[in-house]
mmCIF file of C-alpha atoms in Angstrom:
data_model
loop_
_atom_site.group_PDB
_atom_site.id
_atom_site.type_symbol
_atom_site.label_atom_id
_atom_site.label_comp_id
_atom_site.label_asym_id
_atom_site.label_seq_id
_atom_site.Cartn_x
_atom_site.Cartn_y
_atom_site.Cartn_z
ATOM 1 C CA MET T 1 187.248 181.417 204.860
ATOM 2 C CA THR T 2 187.545 185.118 203.708
ATOM 3 C CA VAL T 3 190.804 186.834 205.047
ATOM 4 C CA THR T 4 190.641 190.738 205.079
ATOM 5 C CA ALA T 5 193.556 193.059 204.875
ATOM 6 C CA GLU T 6 193.480 193.667 208.601
ATOM 7 C CA ASP T 7 193.744 189.830 209.170
ATOM 8 C CA SER T 8 196.595 189.722 206.797
ATOM 9 C CA ASP T 9 198.279 192.579 208.759
ATOM 10 C CA LEU T 10 197.786 190.839 212.086
ATOM 11 C CA LEU T 11 199.104 187.605 210.921
ATOM 12 C CA ARG T 12 202.260 189.479 209.550
ATOM 13 C CA ALA T 13 202.689 191.283 212.893
ATOM 14 C CA THR T 14 202.080 188.121 214.988
ATOM 15 C CA VAL T 15 204.672 185.961 212.876
ATOM 16 C CA ARG T 16 207.190 189.011 212.932
ATOM 17 C CA ALA T 17 206.875 189.160 216.771
ATOM 18 C CA ALA T 18 207.361 185.433 217.453
ATOM 19 C CA LEU T 19 210.107 185.315 214.979
ATOM 20 C CA GLY T 20 211.998 188.057 216.721
ATOM 21 C CA LYS T 21 212.027 186.015 219.759
ATOM 22 C CA LEU T 22 212.629 182.698 218.149
ATOM 23 C CA SER T 23 214.986 183.289 215.288
ATOM 24 C CA SER T 24 217.426 185.966 216.528
ATOM 25 C CA SER T 25 220.927 185.948 215.046
ATOM 26 C CA ALA T 26 222.051 183.761 218.028
ATOM 27 C CA ASP T 27 219.128 181.514 217.801
ATOM 28 C CA VAL T 28 219.889 181.068 213.892
ATOM 29 C CA ARG T 29 223.737 180.211 214.698
ATOM 30 C CA ARG T 30 222.863 177.880 217.412
ATOM 31 C CA ALA T 31 220.092 176.152 215.456
ATOM 32 C CA MET T 32 222.407 175.778 211.883
ATOM 33 C CA ALA T 33 225.267 174.290 214.204
ATOM 34 C CA SER T 34 222.947 171.341 215.494
ATOM 35 C CA PRO T 35 222.704 168.080 213.812
ATOM 36 C CA LEU T 36 219.068 168.553 212.825
ATOM 37 C CA GLY T 37 219.438 172.027 211.767
ATOM 38 C CA TYR T 38 216.743 173.381 213.923
ATOM 39 C CA GLU T 39 215.508 173.186 217.526
ATOM 40 C CA GLU T 40 212.390 171.009 217.706
ATOM 41 C CA PRO T 41 210.838 172.927 220.792
ATOM 42 C CA VAL T 42 210.929 176.149 218.758
ATOM 43 C CA TRP T 43 209.487 174.067 215.529
ATOM 44 C CA ARG T 44 206.573 172.905 217.729
ATOM 45 C CA ARG T 45 205.901 176.333 219.106
ATOM 46 C CA LEU T 46 205.684 177.801 215.461
ATOM 47 C CA ALA T 47 203.464 174.666 214.455
ATOM 48 C CA ARG T 48 200.943 174.551 217.289
ATOM 49 C CA GLU T 49 200.890 178.062 218.583
ATOM 50 C CA LEU T 50 201.200 179.957 215.383
ATOM 51 C CA GLY T 51 199.811 176.925 213.015
ATOM 52 C CA LEU T 52 202.559 177.711 210.311
ATOM 53 C CA ALA T 53 202.774 174.037 209.414
ATOM 54 C CA GLY T 54 199.045 173.500 208.756
ATOM 55 C CA LEU T 55 198.291 176.907 207.504
ATOM 56 C CA THR T 56 196.594 175.590 204.367
ATOM 57 C CA LEU T 57 195.490 172.275 205.674
ATOM 58 C CA PRO T 58 191.618 172.031 206.437
ATOM 59 C CA GLU T 59 190.403 173.129 209.799
ATOM 60 C CA GLU T 60 188.919 169.589 210.450
ATOM 61 C CA LEU T 61 192.467 168.257 210.162
ATOM 62 C CA GLY T 62 193.879 170.715 212.637
ATOM 63 C CA GLY T 63 194.847 173.402 210.073
ATOM 64 C CA SER T 64 193.731 176.913 209.597
ATOM 65 C CA GLY T 65 191.977 176.162 206.148
ATOM 66 C CA LEU T 66 193.751 179.274 204.584
ATOM 67 C CA THR T 67 195.525 179.780 201.125
ATOM 68 C CA GLU T 68 198.813 180.113 199.873
ATOM 69 C CA ALA T 69 198.604 183.943 200.039
ATOM 70 C CA GLU T 70 198.486 183.912 203.754
ATOM 71 C CA LEU T 71 201.182 181.187 204.008
ATOM 72 C CA ALA T 72 203.305 183.474 201.819
ATOM 73 C CA ILE T 73 203.202 186.011 204.481
ATOM 74 C CA ALA T 74 204.844 183.669 206.955
ATOM 75 C CA PHE T 75 207.256 182.741 204.343
ATOM 76 C CA GLU T 76 208.444 186.154 203.944
ATOM 77 C CA GLU T 77 208.991 186.639 207.597
ATOM 78 C CA ALA T 78 210.612 183.405 207.772
ATOM 79 C CA GLY T 79 213.085 184.516 205.071
ATOM 80 C CA ALA T 80 213.557 187.906 206.680
ATOM 81 C CA SER T 81 214.706 185.973 210.037
ATOM 82 C CA LEU T 82 216.648 183.137 208.167
ATOM 83 C CA LEU T 83 214.363 180.940 210.189
ATOM 84 C CA CYS T 84 216.046 177.338 210.645
ATOM 85 C CA ALA T 85 213.365 175.228 210.682
ATOM 86 C CA PRO T 86 211.506 172.544 208.582
ATOM 87 C CA LEU T 87 208.817 175.155 207.313
ATOM 88 C CA PHE T 88 209.660 175.076 203.830
ATOM 89 C CA ALA T 89 210.121 171.256 203.458
ATOM 90 C CA THR T 90 206.874 170.710 205.211
ATOM 91 C CA ALA T 91 204.603 173.405 204.275
ATOM 92 C CA GLY T 92 206.379 174.588 201.161
ATOM 93 C CA LEU T 93 206.896 171.239 199.595
ATOM 94 C CA ALA T 94 204.929 168.341 201.031
ATOM 95 C CA VAL T 95 201.772 169.965 201.812
ATOM 96 C CA PRO T 96 201.457 171.450 198.464
ATOM 97 C CA LEU T 97 202.285 168.198 196.689
ATOM 98 C CA LEU T 98 199.751 166.043 199.032
ATOM 99 C CA GLN T 99 197.006 168.649 198.118
ATOM 100 C CA ALA T 100 197.794 168.628 194.413
ATOM 101 C CA LEU T 101 197.492 164.804 194.437
ATOM 102 C CA ASP T 102 194.012 165.242 195.856
ATOM 103 C CA ASP T 103 194.272 162.188 197.982
ATOM 104 C CA GLU T 104 191.749 162.504 200.758
ATOM 105 C CA ALA T 105 193.178 159.634 202.755
ATOM 106 C CA ALA T 106 196.591 160.479 202.599
ATOM 107 C CA ILE T 107 195.844 163.993 203.537
ATOM 108 C CA ALA T 108 193.577 162.662 206.326
ATOM 109 C CA ARG T 109 196.327 160.445 207.624
ATOM 110 C CA PHE T 110 199.105 162.723 207.517
ATOM 111 C CA GLY T 111 197.644 166.161 207.893
ATOM 112 C CA PRO T 112 196.750 166.397 211.677
ATOM 113 C CA ALA T 113 200.457 165.028 212.723
ATOM 114 C CA ILE T 114 201.688 167.652 210.332
ATOM 115 C CA ALA T 115 199.459 170.465 211.600
ATOM 116 C CA ASP T 116 200.495 169.635 215.179
ATOM 117 C CA GLY T 117 204.290 169.995 214.484
ATOM 118 C CA GLU T 118 204.714 166.088 215.314
ATOM 119 C CA LEU T 119 205.418 165.177 211.703
ATOM 120 C CA THR T 120 207.778 167.017 209.388
ATOM 121 C CA ALA T 121 207.896 165.943 205.888
ATOM 122 C CA THR T 122 209.631 166.661 202.585
ATOM 123 C CA VAL T 123 209.551 166.071 198.946
ATOM 124 C CA ALA T 124 212.394 163.988 197.084
ATOM 125 C CA LEU T 125 212.543 164.693 193.321
ATOM 126 C CA ALA T 126 215.967 165.804 192.199
ATOM 127 C CA GLU T 127 218.532 163.010 191.828
ATOM 128 C CA ASP T 128 222.260 163.295 191.494
ATOM 129 C CA ALA T 129 222.305 165.533 188.340
ATOM 130 C CA GLY T 130 220.562 167.993 191.110
ATOM 131 C CA ARG T 131 217.555 169.122 188.657
ATOM 132 C CA TRP T 132 214.226 169.711 189.746
ATOM 133 C CA GLN T 133 212.869 168.088 186.657
ATOM 134 C CA ALA T 134 210.290 165.366 186.679
ATOM 135 C CA GLU T 135 211.235 164.152 183.316
ATOM 136 C CA MET T 136 214.843 163.327 184.820
ATOM 137 C CA VAL T 137 213.571 160.936 187.405
ATOM 138 C CA ARG T 138 215.145 157.526 187.218
ATOM 139 C CA CYS T 139 214.226 156.275 190.847
ATOM 140 C CA ARG T 140 211.984 153.125 190.213
ATOM 141 C CA ALA T 141 209.028 151.869 192.112
ATOM 142 C CA SER T 142 208.136 148.121 191.788
ATOM 143 C CA ARG T 143 205.107 146.491 192.864
ATOM 144 C CA VAL T 144 205.592 143.599 195.433
ATOM 145 C CA ARG T 145 202.976 141.363 197.347
ATOM 146 C CA SER T 146 202.995 143.872 200.032
ATOM 147 C CA GLY T 147 202.518 147.049 198.151
ATOM 148 C CA TRP T 148 205.457 149.011 196.807
ATOM 149 C CA VAL T 149 209.407 149.197 196.887
ATOM 150 C CA LEU T 150 211.691 151.857 195.872
ATOM 151 C CA ASP T 151 215.104 151.786 194.624
ATOM 152 C CA GLY T 152 217.428 154.647 193.357
ATOM 153 C CA PHE T 153 219.244 157.805 194.941
ATOM 154 C CA LYS T 154 217.622 161.191 195.864
ATOM 155 C CA ASN T 155 219.949 164.216 196.132
ATOM 156 C CA TYR T 156 219.639 167.519 197.650
ATOM 157 C CA VAL T 157 216.599 166.789 199.665
ATOM 158 C CA VAL T 158 215.596 169.741 201.966
ATOM 159 C CA ASP T 159 215.515 168.377 205.370
ATOM 160 C CA GLY T 160 216.048 164.678 203.978
ATOM 161 C CA ALA T 161 217.929 163.640 206.834
ATOM 162 C CA SER T 162 215.547 164.745 209.585
ATOM 163 C CA ALA T 163 211.950 164.574 207.783
ATOM 164 C CA GLY T 164 209.429 161.929 209.347
ATOM 165 C CA LEU T 165 207.861 161.407 206.020
ATOM 166 C CA ILE T 166 209.443 161.681 202.610
ATOM 167 C CA LEU T 167 207.223 161.995 199.259
ATOM 168 C CA VAL T 168 209.549 160.373 196.789
ATOM 169 C CA ILE T 169 209.002 160.970 193.234
ATOM 170 C CA ALA T 170 209.623 157.803 191.479
ATOM 171 C CA ARG T 171 208.742 155.869 188.141
ATOM 172 C CA ALA T 172 206.015 153.225 188.145
ATOM 173 C CA GLY T 173 206.432 151.649 184.815
ATOM 174 C CA ALA T 174 205.384 154.577 182.267
ATOM 175 C CA GLU T 175 203.941 156.594 184.915
ATOM 176 C CA LEU T 176 205.435 158.972 187.451
ATOM 177 C CA GLY T 177 204.233 158.469 191.064
ATOM 178 C CA VAL T 178 204.336 159.978 194.311
ATOM 179 C CA PHE T 179 205.259 157.429 197.290
ATOM 180 C CA ALA T 180 205.198 157.922 200.943
ATOM 181 C CA VAL T 181 208.349 156.683 202.802
ATOM 182 C CA GLN T 182 208.795 156.895 206.444
ATOM 183 C CA GLY T 183 211.897 158.283 207.603
ATOM 184 C CA ASP T 184 212.827 155.200 209.578
ATOM 185 C CA ALA T 185 211.948 152.722 206.638
ATOM 186 C CA PRO T 186 214.145 149.706 205.892
ATOM 187 C CA GLY T 187 216.627 150.142 202.950
ATOM 188 C CA LEU T 188 216.593 154.056 203.339
ATOM 189 C CA GLU T 189 220.069 155.385 204.031
ATOM 190 C CA ARG T 190 220.223 159.226 204.743
ATOM 191 C CA GLU T 191 223.490 161.137 204.441
ATOM 192 C CA ARG T 192 223.668 164.730 205.477
ATOM 193 C CA LEU T 193 225.483 166.840 202.922
ATOM 194 C CA VAL T 194 227.924 169.595 203.550
ATOM 195 C CA THR T 195 226.342 172.710 201.618
ATOM 196 C CA LEU T 196 226.915 176.500 201.199
ATOM 197 C CA ASP T 197 223.787 177.302 203.067
ATOM 198 C CA GLN T 198 224.059 176.014 206.616
ATOM 199 C CA THR T 199 220.939 177.412 207.556
ATOM 200 C CA ARG T 200 218.981 174.897 205.523
ATOM 201 C CA LYS T 201 220.067 171.395 205.759
ATOM 202 C CA GLN T 202 219.903 168.894 202.775
ATOM 203 C CA ALA T 203 220.476 165.182 202.290
ATOM 204 C CA ARG T 204 221.301 162.596 199.687
ATOM 205 C CA LEU T 205 219.057 159.523 199.852
ATOM 206 C CA ALA T 206 219.758 155.850 199.000
ATOM 207 C CA LEU T 207 216.854 153.671 198.627
ATOM 208 C CA ALA T 208 217.345 150.009 198.170
ATOM 209 C CA ALA T 209 213.904 147.951 198.211
ATOM 210 C CA THR T 210 212.558 150.473 200.620
ATOM 211 C CA PRO T 211 208.777 150.031 201.350
ATOM 212 C CA ALA T 212 206.694 152.972 200.525
ATOM 213 C CA GLU T 213 202.854 153.744 200.035
ATOM 214 C CA ARG T 214 201.670 155.214 196.666
ATOM 215 C CA VAL T 215 200.074 158.648 197.214
ATOM 216 C CA GLY T 216 197.438 159.557 194.560
ATOM 217 C CA SER T 217 196.409 157.402 191.383
ATOM 218 C CA GLY T 218 197.467 157.468 187.803
ATOM 219 C CA ASP T 219 200.127 159.468 186.485
ATOM 220 C CA ALA T 220 201.222 162.312 189.030
ATOM 221 C CA ALA T 221 202.883 164.349 186.201
ATOM 222 C CA ALA T 222 200.182 167.004 186.361
ATOM 223 C CA ALA T 223 200.111 167.137 190.071
ATOM 224 C CA ILE T 224 203.808 167.508 190.502
ATOM 225 C CA ALA T 225 204.022 170.124 188.118
ATOM 226 C CA ARG T 226 201.007 172.181 190.030
ATOM 227 C CA ALA T 227 202.838 171.440 193.357
ATOM 228 C CA THR T 228 206.163 172.685 192.060
ATOM 229 C CA ALA T 229 204.698 175.860 190.883
ATOM 230 C CA VAL T 230 203.095 176.462 194.430
ATOM 231 C CA SER T 231 206.538 175.626 196.171
ATOM 232 C CA ARG T 232 208.435 178.085 193.899
ATOM 233 C CA ALA T 233 205.717 180.870 194.564
ATOM 234 C CA LEU T 234 206.497 180.168 198.306
ATOM 235 C CA LEU T 235 210.120 180.132 198.032
ATOM 236 C CA ALA T 236 210.062 183.372 195.858
ATOM 237 C CA ALA T 237 208.069 184.964 199.046
ATOM 238 C CA GLU T 238 210.783 183.796 201.408
ATOM 239 C CA GLN T 239 213.439 185.205 198.947
ATOM 240 C CA ALA T 240 211.568 188.589 198.891
ATOM 241 C CA GLY T 241 211.445 188.598 202.327
ATOM 242 C CA GLY T 242 215.127 188.203 202.830
ATOM 243 C CA ALA T 243 216.000 190.671 200.239
ATOM 244 C CA GLN T 244 213.918 193.089 202.158
ATOM 245 C CA ARG T 245 215.633 192.509 205.359
ATOM 246 C CA CYS T 246 219.104 192.973 203.542
ATOM 247 C CA LEU T 247 218.101 196.224 201.957
ATOM 248 C CA ASP T 248 216.902 197.511 205.310
ATOM 249 C CA MET T 249 219.896 196.389 207.366
ATOM 250 C CA THR T 250 222.217 197.894 204.664
ATOM 251 C CA VAL T 251 220.168 201.305 204.536
ATOM 252 C CA GLU T 252 220.519 201.562 208.483
ATOM 253 C CA TYR T 253 224.239 200.799 208.123
ATOM 254 C CA ALA T 254 224.766 203.494 205.559
ATOM 255 C CA LYS T 255 223.113 205.981 207.971
ATOM 256 C CA THR T 256 225.461 205.286 210.688
ATOM 257 C CA ARG T 257 228.763 204.285 209.288
ATOM 258 C CA ILE T 258 230.944 207.463 209.347
ATOM 259 C CA GLN T 259 233.656 207.926 206.727
ATOM 260 C CA PHE T 260 235.372 211.152 205.986
ATOM 261 C CA GLY T 261 233.403 212.993 208.608
ATOM 262 C CA ARG T 262 230.164 211.747 207.025
ATOM 263 C CA PRO T 263 227.518 208.945 206.866
ATOM 264 C CA ILE T 264 228.549 206.745 203.861
ATOM 265 C CA GLY T 265 224.904 206.764 202.662
ATOM 266 C CA SER T 266 225.502 210.473 201.692
ATOM 267 C CA PHE T 267 227.770 209.518 199.123
ATOM 268 C CA GLN T 268 226.313 209.263 195.362
ATOM 269 C CA ALA T 269 227.847 205.962 194.515
ATOM 270 C CA VAL T 270 226.388 204.419 197.667
ATOM 271 C CA LYS T 271 223.135 206.188 197.276
ATOM 272 C CA GLN T 272 222.959 204.614 193.670
ATOM 273 C CA ARG T 273 223.647 201.240 194.693
ATOM 274 C CA LEU T 274 220.970 201.457 197.498
ATOM 275 C CA ALA T 275 218.344 202.726 194.744
ATOM 276 C CA GLU T 276 219.157 199.703 192.536
ATOM 277 C CA MET T 277 218.690 197.385 195.689
ATOM 278 C CA LEU T 278 215.367 199.110 196.373
ATOM 279 C CA VAL T 279 214.221 198.531 192.666
ATOM 280 C CA LEU T 280 215.214 194.666 192.752
ATOM 281 C CA VAL T 281 213.385 194.239 196.111
ATOM 282 C CA GLU T 282 210.074 195.786 194.939
ATOM 283 C CA SER T 283 210.297 193.828 191.782
ATOM 284 C CA ALA T 284 210.720 190.548 193.770
ATOM 285 C CA ARG T 285 207.743 191.397 196.182
ATOM 286 C CA SER T 286 205.784 192.314 193.047
ATOM 287 C CA ALA T 287 206.618 188.951 191.368
ATOM 288 C CA ALA T 288 206.324 186.911 194.558
ATOM 289 C CA LEU T 289 202.842 188.501 195.357
ATOM 290 C CA ALA T 290 201.690 187.745 191.565
ATOM 291 C CA ALA T 291 202.918 184.367 192.146
ATOM 292 C CA VAL T 292 201.213 183.258 195.558
ATOM 293 C CA THR T 293 197.897 185.072 194.485
ATOM 294 C CA ALA T 294 197.859 183.006 191.284
ATOM 295 C CA ALA T 295 198.097 179.839 193.548
ATOM 296 C CA ALA T 296 195.539 180.871 195.769
ATOM 297 C CA THR T 297 193.024 181.604 193.210
ATOM 298 C CA ASP T 298 193.882 178.412 190.902
ATOM 299 C CA ASP T 299 194.931 180.804 188.125
ATOM 300 C CA PRO T 300 195.428 178.619 184.957
ATOM 301 C CA GLU T 301 198.706 180.734 184.377
ATOM 302 C CA LEU T 302 200.052 179.530 187.716
ATOM 303 C CA GLU T 303 203.233 177.531 186.463
ATOM 304 C CA HIS T 304 204.135 180.616 184.336
ATOM 305 C CA VAL T 305 203.694 182.941 186.844
ATOM 306 C CA ALA T 306 205.499 180.922 189.355
ATOM 307 C CA ALA T 307 208.417 180.326 187.128
ATOM 308 C CA VAL T 308 208.617 183.978 186.338
ATOM 309 C CA ALA T 309 208.754 184.789 190.058
ATOM 310 C CA ALA T 310 211.279 182.172 190.960
ATOM 311 C CA LEU T 311 213.712 183.680 188.315
ATOM 312 C CA THR T 312 213.114 187.279 189.336
ATOM 313 C CA CYS T 313 213.420 186.639 193.046
ATOM 314 C CA GLY T 314 216.304 184.283 192.834
ATOM 315 C CA GLU T 315 218.195 186.668 190.770
ATOM 316 C CA ALA T 316 217.267 189.707 193.025
ATOM 317 C CA TYR T 317 218.040 188.078 196.239
ATOM 318 C CA THR T 318 221.317 187.115 194.961
ATOM 319 C CA TRP T 319 222.397 190.364 193.887
ATOM 320 C CA VAL T 320 220.913 192.241 196.768
ATOM 321 C CA THR T 321 222.959 189.966 199.268
ATOM 322 C CA ALA T 322 226.081 190.626 197.496
ATOM 323 C CA GLN T 323 225.729 194.282 197.544
ATOM 324 C CA THR T 324 224.781 193.898 201.499
ATOM 325 C CA VAL T 325 228.252 192.347 201.909
ATOM 326 C CA GLN T 326 229.896 194.850 199.716
ATOM 327 C CA LEU T 327 228.268 198.016 201.209
ATOM 328 C CA HIS T 328 228.874 196.846 204.871
ATOM 329 C CA GLY T 329 232.625 196.850 203.886
ATOM 330 C CA GLY T 330 235.171 194.873 205.924
ATOM 331 C CA ILE T 331 232.672 193.873 208.596
ATOM 332 C CA GLY T 332 230.407 192.388 206.014
ATOM 333 C CA PHE T 333 232.896 189.739 205.160
ATOM 334 C CA THR T 334 233.443 188.362 208.557
ATOM 335 C CA TRP T 335 231.754 185.583 210.287
ATOM 336 C CA GLU T 336 230.385 187.551 213.206
ATOM 337 C CA HIS T 337 228.170 189.547 210.932
ATOM 338 C CA ASP T 338 224.866 188.030 209.374
ATOM 339 C CA ALA T 339 225.546 189.314 205.951
ATOM 340 C CA HIS T 340 227.222 186.224 204.649
ATOM 341 C CA LEU T 341 224.404 183.842 205.898
ATOM 342 C CA TYR T 342 221.872 185.812 203.860
ATOM 343 C CA PHE T 343 224.260 185.712 201.080
ATOM 344 C CA LYS T 344 224.613 181.787 201.245
ATOM 345 C CA ARG T 345 220.754 181.201 201.561
ATOM 346 C CA ALA T 346 220.266 183.327 198.467
ATOM 347 C CA ARG T 347 223.001 181.588 196.498
ATOM 348 C CA ALA T 348 221.613 178.045 197.733
ATOM 349 C CA SER T 349 217.820 179.125 197.323
ATOM 350 C CA ALA T 350 218.335 180.289 193.920
ATOM 351 C CA GLN T 351 219.177 176.635 192.776
ATOM 352 C CA LEU T 352 216.566 174.437 194.842
ATOM 353 C CA LEU T 353 213.765 174.382 192.308
ATOM 354 C CA GLY T 354 215.626 174.965 189.135
ATOM 355 C CA SER T 355 218.580 177.211 188.391
ATOM 356 C CA ALA T 356 218.242 180.494 186.504
ATOM 357 C CA SER T 357 219.120 178.986 183.222
ATOM 358 C CA GLU T 358 216.375 176.113 183.696
ATOM 359 C CA LEU T 359 213.898 178.696 184.677
ATOM 360 C CA ALA T 360 214.688 180.889 181.573
ATOM 361 C CA ASP T 361 214.381 177.970 179.241
ATOM 362 C CA LEU T 362 211.086 176.812 180.869
ATOM 363 C CA ILE T 363 209.510 180.295 180.754
ATOM 364 C CA GLY T 364 210.598 180.490 176.830
ATOM 365 C CA ARG T 365 208.802 177.335 176.128
ATOM 366 C CA GLN T 366 205.799 178.294 178.238
ATOM 367 C CA LEU T 367 205.718 181.619 176.151
ATOM 368 C CA GLU T 368 206.064 179.524 172.756
ATOM 369 C CA ALA T 369 202.926 177.386 173.985
ATOM 370 C CA ILE T 370 200.982 180.649 174.552
ATOM 371 C CA VAL T 371 201.715 182.182 171.392
ATOM 372 C CA GLN T 372 200.970 179.092 169.170
#
């Protein structure tokens, strides 16, 4: 499907208008305090009416058949509004992995329910070390007469306590495999974690002879690497959207907050800080755009571009949110103001798919490979 600039603008305006009604500050606070971490009627509206869950799924499966570039627009707006919903887990983690595995039967089985909002999904890769690195996976998959069973632990699983489908990365002999586990599978224990970011729930999973269905065939390492790159690109878009919203609210506050008889935005020190925030926000948006474009066009440099975007956007969002708190003065530190929610989302998101040091090391290795 060919998407024009006008189509993209319409998609952005539609998503922004919907989230303005469904993800206000009051909505976010109510949702993050709920056991699920989101409100199911809101999620179904986003999935069914806006088609966000299945935006990149084929039309014949109930999706929209669009690319990651269009999905990134939705992620930007979701980041700006601090949306509490399983959008990142489902459309940002699980769908890219299903597509990278190229298992038509699995996509046909799970795709329609995902697109309809009836099935939420996530990916379980990191374990107790907390690192999103496939080589550190220790969870084991064993063949039994009825299929496969899994044994091990997974940690920091986004929406892991509520997802109806969990794509677990496990070792099957010498290979890495991806295994579909139902949320109510026997032998699966899910523990909700208390984390810094209350707007995005995480869980620790314990699997003991848990029945699973293998998705894809052969070693899934390459598919996991590609899916991780796509997920990083989409998360970068979300971070860029959140950073832009923080800049906007801080600029508006600087225009209206009067100190010593003049708006604080007129002071050179504040101007300088806002200018630095703008530079970082623009850098983040550029890096995210490059990454989602690489994903949409199957660029062979996707993994490298996505890693750069993840590092750039993670650091930019973290710094911008810290300045948002600081420049709002006393009110920025209060529970009633939303600045702390963005700050916590930024700090947690920067660790989800690799810390800054891990990403920097990855980028260094990628550059060495390119030079050689």
